[in-house]
PDB file of C-alpha atoms in Angstrom:
ATOM      1  CA  MET A 231     -23.557  45.144  19.044  1.00 41.00           C
ATOM      2  CA  THR A 232     -25.327  43.982  16.094  1.00 46.00           C
ATOM      3  CA  ILE A 233     -24.685  44.771  12.291  1.00 46.00           C
ATOM      4  CA  GLU A 234     -27.285  47.157  11.389  1.00 50.00           C
ATOM      5  CA  ASN A 235     -25.847  48.836   8.436  1.00 45.00           C
ATOM      6  CA  ALA A 236     -25.564  45.951   6.066  1.00 56.00           C
ATOM      7  CA  PRO A 237     -28.643  44.101   4.954  1.00 75.00           C
ATOM      8  CA  ALA A 238     -28.767  40.596   6.514  1.00 75.00           C
ATOM      9  CA  ALA A 239     -29.355  38.923   3.097  1.00 78.00           C
ATOM     10  CA  ILE A 240     -26.063  40.199   1.617  1.00 82.00           C
ATOM     11  CA  LEU A 241     -24.196  39.144   4.700  1.00 84.00           C
ATOM     12  CA  SER A 242     -25.890  35.776   4.502  1.00 83.00           C
ATOM     13  CA  VAL A 243     -24.507  35.431   0.946  1.00 85.00           C
ATOM     14  CA  PHE A 244     -21.016  36.431   1.788  1.00 88.00           C
ATOM     15  CA  ILE A 245     -20.965  33.721   4.689  1.00 88.00           C
ATOM     16  CA  VAL A 246     -21.899  31.269   1.855  1.00 87.00           C
ATOM     17  CA  PHE A 247     -18.989  32.592  -0.280  1.00 90.00           C
ATOM     18  CA  CYS A 248     -16.562  31.985   2.586  1.00 88.00           C
ATOM     19  CA  ARG A 249     -17.185  28.409   2.416  1.00 87.00           C
ATOM     20  CA  VAL A 250     -17.599  27.896  -1.375  1.00 88.00           C
ATOM     21  CA  GLY A 251     -14.734  30.106  -2.225  1.00 86.00           C
ATOM     22  CA  ALA A 252     -12.285  28.667   0.221  1.00 87.00           C
ATOM     23  CA  CYS A 253     -13.141  25.205  -1.041  1.00 86.00           C
ATOM     24  CA  LEU A 254     -12.862  26.320  -4.835  1.00 85.00           C
ATOM     25  CA  MET A 255      -9.987  28.023  -4.207  1.00 84.00           C
ATOM     26  CA  ALA A 256      -7.984  24.887  -3.052  1.00 81.00           C
ATOM     27  CA  MET A 257     -10.023  22.239  -4.763  1.00 83.00           C
ATOM     28  CA  PRO A 258      -8.012  20.150  -7.322  1.00 80.00           C
ATOM     29  CA  GLY A 259      -8.557  21.328 -10.762  1.00 77.00           C
ATOM     30  CA  PHE A 260     -10.255  24.525  -9.808  1.00 79.00           C
ATOM     31  CA  SER A 261      -7.143  25.560  -7.783  1.00 77.00           C
ATOM     32  CA  SER A 262      -4.689  24.821 -10.713  1.00 74.00           C
ATOM     33  CA  PRO A 263      -2.193  27.737 -11.204  1.00 73.00           C
ATOM     34  CA  ARG A 264      -2.634  27.463 -14.790  1.00 74.00           C
ATOM     35  CA  VAL A 265      -6.289  28.970 -14.236  1.00 75.00           C
ATOM     36  CA  MET A 266      -6.080  32.750 -13.428  1.00 79.00           C
ATOM     37  CA  ILE A 267      -7.084  33.972 -10.249  1.00 79.00           C
ATOM     38  CA  GLN A 268      -9.893  36.031 -11.799  1.00 83.00           C
ATOM     39  CA  VAL A 269     -11.146  33.143 -13.429  1.00 83.00           C
ATOM     40  CA  ARG A 270     -11.037  31.093 -10.120  1.00 83.00           C
ATOM     41  CA  LEU A 271     -12.849  34.055  -8.252  1.00 85.00           C
ATOM     42  CA  PHE A 272     -15.502  34.151 -10.828  1.00 87.00           C
ATOM     43  CA  ILE A 273     -16.326  30.578 -10.627  1.00 85.00           C
ATOM     44  CA  ALA A 274     -16.494  30.971  -6.618  1.00 86.00           C
ATOM     45  CA  ILE A 275     -18.838  33.916  -7.048  1.00 87.00           C
ATOM     46  CA  SER A 276     -20.947  32.053  -9.636  1.00 87.00           C
ATOM     47  CA  ALA A 277     -21.282  28.681  -7.428  1.00 85.00           C
ATOM     48  CA  THR A 278     -22.038  31.163  -4.295  1.00 87.00           C
ATOM     49  CA  LEU A 279     -24.676  32.813  -6.171  1.00 87.00           C
ATOM     50  CA  ALA A 280     -26.092  29.218  -7.374  1.00 85.00           C
ATOM     51  CA  ILE A 281     -26.134  27.727  -3.841  1.00 85.00           C
ATOM     52  CA  SER A 282     -27.297  30.751  -2.100  1.00 84.00           C
ATOM     53  CA  PRO A 283     -31.017  30.347  -2.592  1.00 84.00           C
ATOM     54  CA  LEU A 284     -30.887  27.045  -1.110  1.00 82.00           C
ATOM     55  CA  ILE A 285     -28.766  28.089   2.125  1.00 83.00           C
ATOM     56  CA  VAL A 286     -29.591  31.661   2.743  1.00 81.00           C
ATOM     57  CA  ALA A 287     -32.951  30.915   4.489  1.00 81.00           C
ATOM     58  CA  LEU A 288     -31.111  28.974   7.058  1.00 82.00           C
ATOM     59  CA  VAL A 289     -28.179  31.127   7.450  1.00 82.00           C
ATOM     60  CA  GLU A 290     -30.040  34.581   7.435  1.00 81.00           C
ATOM     61  CA  PRO A 291     -31.463  34.162  11.125  1.00 82.00           C
ATOM     62  CA  ILE A 292     -28.115  33.198  12.413  1.00 80.00           C
ATOM     63  CA  VAL A 293     -26.493  36.289  10.806  1.00 79.00           C
ATOM     64  CA  SER A 294     -29.079  39.039  11.638  1.00 78.00           C
ATOM     65  CA  SER A 295     -28.761  38.127  15.384  1.00 78.00           C
ATOM     66  CA  ALA A 296     -25.075  37.779  15.629  1.00 74.00           C
ATOM     67  CA  PRO A 297     -22.990  40.225  17.363  1.00 79.00           C
ATOM     68  CA  LEU A 298     -19.822  41.495  15.582  1.00 78.00           C
ATOM     69  CA  ASP A 299     -17.513  39.084  17.325  1.00 81.00           C
ATOM     70  CA  GLU A 300     -19.648  36.079  16.664  1.00 82.00           C
ATOM     71  CA  LEU A 301     -20.043  37.462  12.913  1.00 84.00           C
ATOM     72  CA  LEU A 302     -16.179  37.485  12.637  1.00 87.00           C
ATOM     73  CA  ARG A 303     -16.070  33.855  14.226  1.00 87.00           C
ATOM     74  CA  ILE A 304     -18.527  32.622  11.723  1.00 87.00           C
ATOM     75  CA  ILE A 305     -16.481  33.658   8.972  1.00 88.00           C
ATOM     76  CA  LEU A 306     -13.346  32.308  10.183  1.00 90.00           C
ATOM     77  CA  VAL A 307     -15.010  28.953  10.863  1.00 88.00           C
ATOM     78  CA  GLU A 308     -16.631  28.954   7.347  1.00 88.00           C
ATOM     79  CA  ILE A 309     -13.186  29.548   5.314  1.00 89.00           C
ATOM     80  CA  LEU A 310     -11.667  26.762   7.746  1.00 89.00           C
ATOM     81  CA  ILE A 311     -14.671  24.558   6.770  1.00 88.00           C
ATOM     82  CA  GLY A 312     -14.249  25.273   3.055  1.00 87.00           C
ATOM     83  CA  PHE A 313     -10.518  24.433   3.212  1.00 88.00           C
ATOM     84  CA  LEU A 314     -10.983  21.164   5.058  1.00 86.00           C
ATOM     85  CA  ILE A 315     -13.607  20.029   2.413  1.00 86.00           C
ATOM     86  CA  ALA A 316     -11.131  21.012  -0.278  1.00 85.00           C
ATOM     87  CA  SER A 317      -8.356  19.139   1.629  1.00 85.00           C
ATOM     88  CA  PHE A 318     -10.276  15.855   1.376  1.00 83.00           C
ATOM     89  CA  GLY A 319     -10.316  16.215  -2.555  1.00 81.00           C
ATOM     90  CA  ARG A 320      -6.621  17.096  -2.453  1.00 84.00           C
ATOM     91  CA  ALA A 321      -5.838  13.971  -0.370  1.00 84.00           C
ATOM     92  CA  PHE A 322      -7.365  11.760  -3.361  1.00 83.00           C
ATOM     93  CA  PHE A 323      -5.282  13.645  -5.957  1.00 84.00           C
ATOM     94  CA  GLY A 324      -2.445  13.842  -3.970  1.00 84.00           C
ATOM     95  CA  THR A 325      -2.000  10.128  -3.211  1.00 86.00           C
ATOM     96  CA  LEU A 326      -2.798   9.345  -6.753  1.00 85.00           C
ATOM     97  CA  GLN A 327       0.121  11.649  -7.819  1.00 83.00           C
ATOM     98  CA  MET A 328       2.524  10.074  -5.305  1.00 84.00           C
ATOM     99  CA  MET A 329       1.560   6.364  -6.000  1.00 84.00           C
ATOM    100  CA  VAL A 330       1.689   7.021  -9.728  1.00 84.00           C
ATOM    101  CA  GLY A 331       5.016   8.390  -9.272  1.00 82.00           C
ATOM    102  CA  ALA A 332       6.214   5.239  -7.507  1.00 83.00           C
ATOM    103  CA  ALA A 333       4.768   3.327 -10.398  1.00 83.00           C
ATOM    104  CA  ALA A 334       6.664   5.247 -12.944  1.00 82.00           C
ATOM    105  CA  ASN A 335       9.837   4.610 -11.117  1.00 80.00           C
ATOM    106  CA  ALA A 336       9.081   0.925 -10.775  1.00 79.00           C
ATOM    107  CA  SER A 337       8.638   1.039 -14.859  1.00 78.00           C
ATOM    108  CA  SER A 338      11.652   3.098 -15.191  1.00 73.00           C
ATOM    109  CA  TYR A 339       9.875   6.164 -16.456  1.00 73.00           C
ATOM    110  CA  ASN A 340      11.848   8.261 -13.554  1.00 68.00           C
ATOM    111  CA  MET A 341      12.949  11.334 -15.782  1.00 65.00           C
ATOM    112  CA  PRO A 342      11.233  14.419 -14.166  1.00 59.00           C
ATOM    113  CA  MET A 343       9.650  16.635 -16.266  1.00 58.00           C
ATOM    114  CA  PRO A 344       7.262  19.903 -15.762  1.00 55.00           C
ATOM    115  CA  VAL A 345       3.488  19.070 -15.346  1.00 55.00           C
ATOM    116  CA  ILE A 346       0.744  21.118 -16.789  1.00 53.00           C
ATOM    117  CA  GLU A 347      -1.385  21.530 -13.695  1.00 55.00           C
ATOM    118  CA  GLU A 348       1.109  21.801 -11.046  1.00 58.00           C
ATOM    119  CA  TYR A 349       4.662  23.539 -10.638  1.00 58.00           C
ATOM    120  CA  GLN A 350       6.466  20.619  -9.193  1.00 64.00           C
ATOM    121  CA  GLN A 351       8.081  18.161 -11.812  1.00 69.00           C
ATOM    122  CA  LEU A 352       6.881  14.429 -12.056  1.00 71.00           C
ATOM    123  CA  PRO A 353       7.859  11.382 -14.196  1.00 74.00           C
ATOM    124  CA  PRO A 354       6.078  11.497 -17.774  1.00 74.00           C
ATOM    125  CA  MET A 355       3.697   8.637 -16.784  1.00 76.00           C
ATOM    126  CA  ALA A 356       2.747  10.128 -13.287  1.00 75.00           C
ATOM    127  CA  SER A 357       2.121  13.419 -15.372  1.00 77.00           C
ATOM    128  CA  LEU A 358      -0.041  11.547 -18.073  1.00 77.00           C
ATOM    129  CA  VAL A 359      -2.341   9.873 -15.513  1.00 80.00           C
ATOM    130  CA  THR A 360      -2.477  12.950 -13.173  1.00 79.00           C
ATOM    131  CA  LEU A 361      -3.375  15.282 -16.098  1.00 79.00           C
ATOM    132  CA  SER A 362      -5.664  12.724 -17.204  1.00 80.00           C
ATOM    133  CA  ALA A 363      -7.491  12.483 -13.965  1.00 81.00           C
ATOM    134  CA  THR A 364      -7.861  16.167 -13.615  1.00 80.00           C
ATOM    135  CA  ALA A 365      -9.381  16.502 -17.095  1.00 79.00           C
ATOM    136  CA  MET A 366     -11.668  13.871 -16.143  1.00 78.00           C
ATOM    137  CA  LEU A 367     -12.968  15.565 -13.341  1.00 78.00           C
ATOM    138  CA  PHE A 368     -14.554  18.170 -15.701  1.00 80.00           C
ATOM    139  CA  ILE A 369     -15.279  15.645 -18.780  1.00 79.00           C
ATOM    140  CA  THR A 370     -17.298  13.266 -16.613  1.00 75.00           C
ATOM    141  CA  GLY A 371     -19.219  16.246 -14.873  1.00 74.00           C
ATOM    142  CA  ALA A 372     -17.847  15.462 -11.411  1.00 73.00           C
ATOM    143  CA  HIS A 373     -17.124  18.778 -10.817  1.00 76.00           C
ATOM    144  CA  ALA A 374     -20.849  19.413 -10.604  1.00 77.00           C
ATOM    145  CA  ASP A 375     -20.919  16.982  -7.815  1.00 76.00           C
ATOM    146  CA  VAL A 376     -18.735  19.120  -5.842  1.00 79.00           C
ATOM    147  CA  PHE A 377     -21.223  21.964  -5.937  1.00 81.00           C
ATOM    148  CA  ILE A 378     -23.662  19.282  -4.771  1.00 79.00           C
ATOM    149  CA  GLY A 379     -21.565  18.101  -1.959  1.00 78.00           C
ATOM    150  CA  LEU A 380     -21.020  21.644  -1.024  1.00 81.00           C
ATOM    151  CA  ALA A 381     -24.686  22.364  -0.780  1.00 81.00           C
ATOM    152  CA  GLU A 382     -25.015  19.118   1.243  1.00 80.00           C
ATOM    153  CA  SER A 383     -22.208  20.140   3.925  1.00 80.00           C
ATOM    154  CA  TYR A 384     -24.457  22.723   5.276  1.00 82.00           C
ATOM    155  CA  ARG A 385     -26.461  19.822   6.607  1.00 80.00           C
ATOM    156  CA  ALA A 386     -23.642  18.108   8.320  1.00 78.00           C
ATOM    157  CA  ILE A 387     -21.911  21.189   9.306  1.00 80.00           C
ATOM    158  CA  PRO A 388     -24.631  24.015   9.808  1.00 82.00           C
ATOM    159  CA  VAL A 389     -23.494  27.613   9.998  1.00 82.00           C
ATOM    160  CA  GLY A 390     -22.899  28.749  13.412  1.00 76.00           C
ATOM    161  CA  GLY A 391     -21.236  25.788  14.694  1.00 76.00           C
ATOM    162  CA  ASP A 392     -18.020  25.337  16.118  1.00 77.00           C
ATOM    163  CA  PHE A 393     -14.918  24.089  14.331  1.00 79.00           C
ATOM    164  CA  VAL A 394     -13.543  21.258  16.198  1.00 77.00           C
ATOM    165  CA  PRO A 395      -9.670  20.832  15.096  1.00 81.00           C
ATOM    166  CA  ALA A 396      -9.723  17.142  16.695  1.00 80.00           C
ATOM    167  CA  ALA A 397     -12.624  15.936  14.557  1.00 80.00           C
ATOM    168  CA  ALA A 398     -11.155  17.909  11.404  1.00 80.00           C
ATOM    169  CA  VAL A 399      -7.888  16.058  11.918  1.00 83.00           C
ATOM    170  CA  ASP A 400      -9.681  12.682  12.487  1.00 83.00           C
ATOM    171  CA  GLN A 401     -11.783  13.186   9.264  1.00 81.00           C
ATOM    172  CA  PHE A 402      -8.921  14.339   7.328  1.00 83.00           C
ATOM    173  CA  SER A 403      -6.944  11.267   8.405  1.00 84.00           C
ATOM    174  CA  THR A 404      -9.780   8.897   7.728  1.00 83.00           C
ATOM    175  CA  LYS A 405     -10.020  10.375   4.196  1.00 82.00           C
ATOM    176  CA  LEU A 406      -6.274  10.244   3.672  1.00 84.00           C
ATOM    177  CA  MET A 407      -6.194   6.510   4.614  1.00 86.00           C
ATOM    178  CA  SER A 408      -9.189   5.667   2.381  1.00 83.00           C
ATOM    179  CA  ALA A 409      -7.282   7.852  -0.604  1.00 84.00           C
ATOM    180  CA  MET A 410      -4.182   5.968   0.263  1.00 86.00           C
ATOM    181  CA  LEU A 411      -5.681   2.627  -0.094  1.00 87.00           C
ATOM    182  CA  LEU A 412      -7.609   3.463  -3.371  1.00 85.00           C
ATOM    183  CA  ALA A 413      -4.277   4.700  -5.042  1.00 86.00           C
ATOM    184  CA  LEU A 414      -2.428   1.651  -3.758  1.00 87.00           C
ATOM    185  CA  ARG A 415      -4.991  -0.570  -5.364  1.00 86.00           C
ATOM    186  CA  ILE A 416      -5.250   1.130  -8.600  1.00 86.00           C
ATOM    187  CA  THR A 417      -1.388   1.049  -8.974  1.00 86.00           C
ATOM    188  CA  SER A 418      -0.513  -2.171  -7.527  1.00 86.00           C
ATOM    189  CA  PRO A 419      -0.082  -3.900 -11.138  1.00 87.00           C
ATOM    190  CA  PHE A 420       2.874  -1.451 -11.837  1.00 87.00           C
ATOM    191  CA  LEU A 421       4.090  -2.165  -8.121  1.00 87.00           C
ATOM    192  CA  ILE A 422       4.020  -5.899  -8.601  1.00 88.00           C
ATOM    193  CA  TYR A 423       5.600  -5.374 -12.041  1.00 88.00           C
ATOM    194  CA  GLY A 424       8.617  -3.435 -10.668  1.00 85.00           C
ATOM    195  CA  VAL A 425       9.091  -5.955  -8.105  1.00 86.00           C
ATOM    196  CA  VAL A 426       9.110  -8.926 -10.319  1.00 87.00           C
ATOM    197  CA  ILE A 427      11.094  -7.452 -13.114  1.00 86.00           C
ATOM    198  CA  ASN A 428      13.705  -6.168 -10.709  1.00 82.00           C
ATOM    199  CA  LEU A 429      13.812  -9.161  -9.051  1.00 85.00           C
ATOM    200  CA  THR A 430      14.490 -11.066 -12.297  1.00 84.00           C
ATOM    201  CA  LEU A 431      17.145  -8.686 -13.331  1.00 81.00           C
ATOM    202  CA  GLY A 432      19.041  -9.088 -10.364  1.00 80.00           C
ATOM    203  CA  LEU A 433      19.016 -12.744 -10.508  1.00 82.00           C
ATOM    204  CA  THR A 434      20.086 -12.500 -14.029  1.00 81.00           C
ATOM    205  CA  ASN A 435      22.813 -10.044 -13.322  1.00 77.00           C
ATOM    206  CA  ARG A 436      24.360 -12.411 -10.213  1.00 79.00           C
ATOM    207  CA  LEU A 437      24.327 -15.324 -13.114  1.00 77.00           C
ATOM    208  CA  MET A 438      26.055 -13.176 -15.629  1.00 77.00           C
ATOM    209  CA  PRO A 439      28.058 -10.337 -13.908  1.00 75.00           C
ATOM    210  CA  GLN A 440      29.949  -9.483 -17.058  1.00 75.00           C
ATOM    211  CA  LEU A 441      26.953  -8.520 -18.729  1.00 74.00           C
ATOM    212  CA  PRO A 442      25.238  -4.947 -17.898  1.00 77.00           C
ATOM    213  CA  VAL A 443      21.692  -6.253 -17.545  1.00 74.00           C
ATOM    214  CA  TYR A 444      20.111  -3.448 -16.406  1.00 74.00           C
ATOM    215  CA  PHE A 445      21.164  -1.305 -19.367  1.00 76.00           C
ATOM    216  CA  VAL A 446      20.225  -3.989 -21.665  1.00 76.00           C
ATOM    217  CA  ALA A 447      16.899  -4.580 -20.240  1.00 77.00           C
ATOM    218  CA  LEU A 448      16.014  -0.799 -19.834  1.00 78.00           C
ATOM    219  CA  PRO A 449      14.106  -0.617 -22.866  1.00 80.00           C
ATOM    220  CA  ILE A 450      12.104  -3.920 -22.335  1.00 82.00           C
ATOM    221  CA  VAL A 451      11.276  -2.764 -18.784  1.00 82.00           C
ATOM    222  CA  MET A 452       9.886   0.632 -19.951  1.00 81.00           C
ATOM    223  CA  MET A 453       8.077  -1.219 -22.745  1.00 84.00           C
ATOM    224  CA  GLY A 454       6.320  -3.573 -20.201  1.00 83.00           C
ATOM    225  CA  GLY A 455       5.492  -0.354 -18.123  1.00 81.00           C
ATOM    226  CA  LEU A 456       3.975   1.214 -20.949  1.00 81.00           C
ATOM    227  CA  PHE A 457       2.084  -1.973 -22.089  1.00 85.00           C
ATOM    228  CA  ILE A 458       0.488  -2.118 -18.412  1.00 84.00           C
ATOM    229  CA  LEU A 459      -0.620   1.500 -18.518  1.00 81.00           C
ATOM    230  CA  TRP A 460      -2.239   0.892 -21.934  1.00 84.00           C
ATOM    231  CA  GLN A 461      -4.214  -2.020 -20.307  1.00 84.00           C
ATOM    232  CA  VAL A 462      -5.172  -0.499 -17.026  1.00 82.00           C
ATOM    233  CA  ILE A 463      -5.480   3.193 -17.519  1.00 81.00           C
ATOM    234  CA  THR A 464      -9.370   2.901 -18.356  1.00 82.00           C
ATOM    235  CA  GLU A 465      -9.854   0.691 -15.333  1.00 82.00           C
ATOM    236  CA  LEU A 466      -7.352   2.988 -13.328  1.00 82.00           C
ATOM    237  CA  LEU A 467      -9.587   6.067 -13.970  1.00 80.00           C
ATOM    238  CA  ARG A 468     -12.860   4.380 -13.413  1.00 82.00           C
ATOM    239  CA  LEU A 469     -11.727   3.163  -9.894  1.00 82.00           C
ATOM    240  CA  PHE A 470     -10.494   6.491  -9.100  1.00 81.00           C
ATOM    241  CA  TYR A 471     -13.457   8.399  -9.874  1.00 77.00           C
ATOM    242  CA  ALA A 472     -15.612   5.677  -8.245  1.00 77.00           C
ATOM    243  CA  GLY A 473     -13.797   6.474  -4.891  1.00 74.00           C
ATOM    244  CA  LEU A 474     -14.106  10.131  -5.373  1.00 72.00           C
ATOM    245  CA  GLY A 475     -17.755   9.910  -6.314  1.00 69.00           C
ATOM    246  CA  ASP A 476     -18.377   7.962  -2.816  1.00 67.00           C
ATOM    247  CA  TRP A 477     -16.506  10.485  -0.850  1.00 64.00           C
ATOM    248  CA  LEU A 478     -18.859  13.330  -2.703  1.00 61.00           C
ATOM    249  CA  ILE A 479     -21.822  11.315  -1.958  1.00 54.00           C
ATOM    250  CA  LEU A 480     -20.821  11.111   1.921  1.00 48.00           C
ATOM    251  CA  GLN A 481     -20.157  14.904   2.006  1.00 52.00           C
TER     252      GLN A 481
END
């Protein structure tokens, strides 16, 4: 049984929308809860219409000859692929958020507060860095590379192929490891600072137990963490987007 009532071209565009829409609905920045669902849907439809002329010629022969059950399988696989690509981007932003939160705790900026782009609470330093990283995604034009990466993904994973969970998990673990190493690299000054300053305060407290060292030194510790952030935030964001750009090129 083939689909004869709907034009193959419309079905092909819908197949493209399944991957593009699923990716943009979960991609950091685009999937922010502060962006209305209608706006996200409009962006997904606009991106689909922009990419479709490049992809429809490859998708239409597959769709026009596919039976109904095969067409449903293709739709499901395309949605899963879109979410998989978005999960790669979320791995970069999620590990950055986690490691910057650890850096904030090392600098005694551990008072949680609501963040702008998510619902969970983060320390002020982590909120500042993650918000800056999300804003730089659009300021630097890296969001356009996301669309280019989506178009290029049809070469690596053509329409009509199978979704292999083992391969997907392997790719996600590889991206997660790369993102974790990148986040650890760019937040290492804060972690080293936290180890050194806490070791120093611990030794001082042992030498002068009658003095509340941690309470007295807390403003100095916070000032030192803020000074390090002032010195490295530009390089931090540059290294983060260099790693994110390498991922987008490989898609």
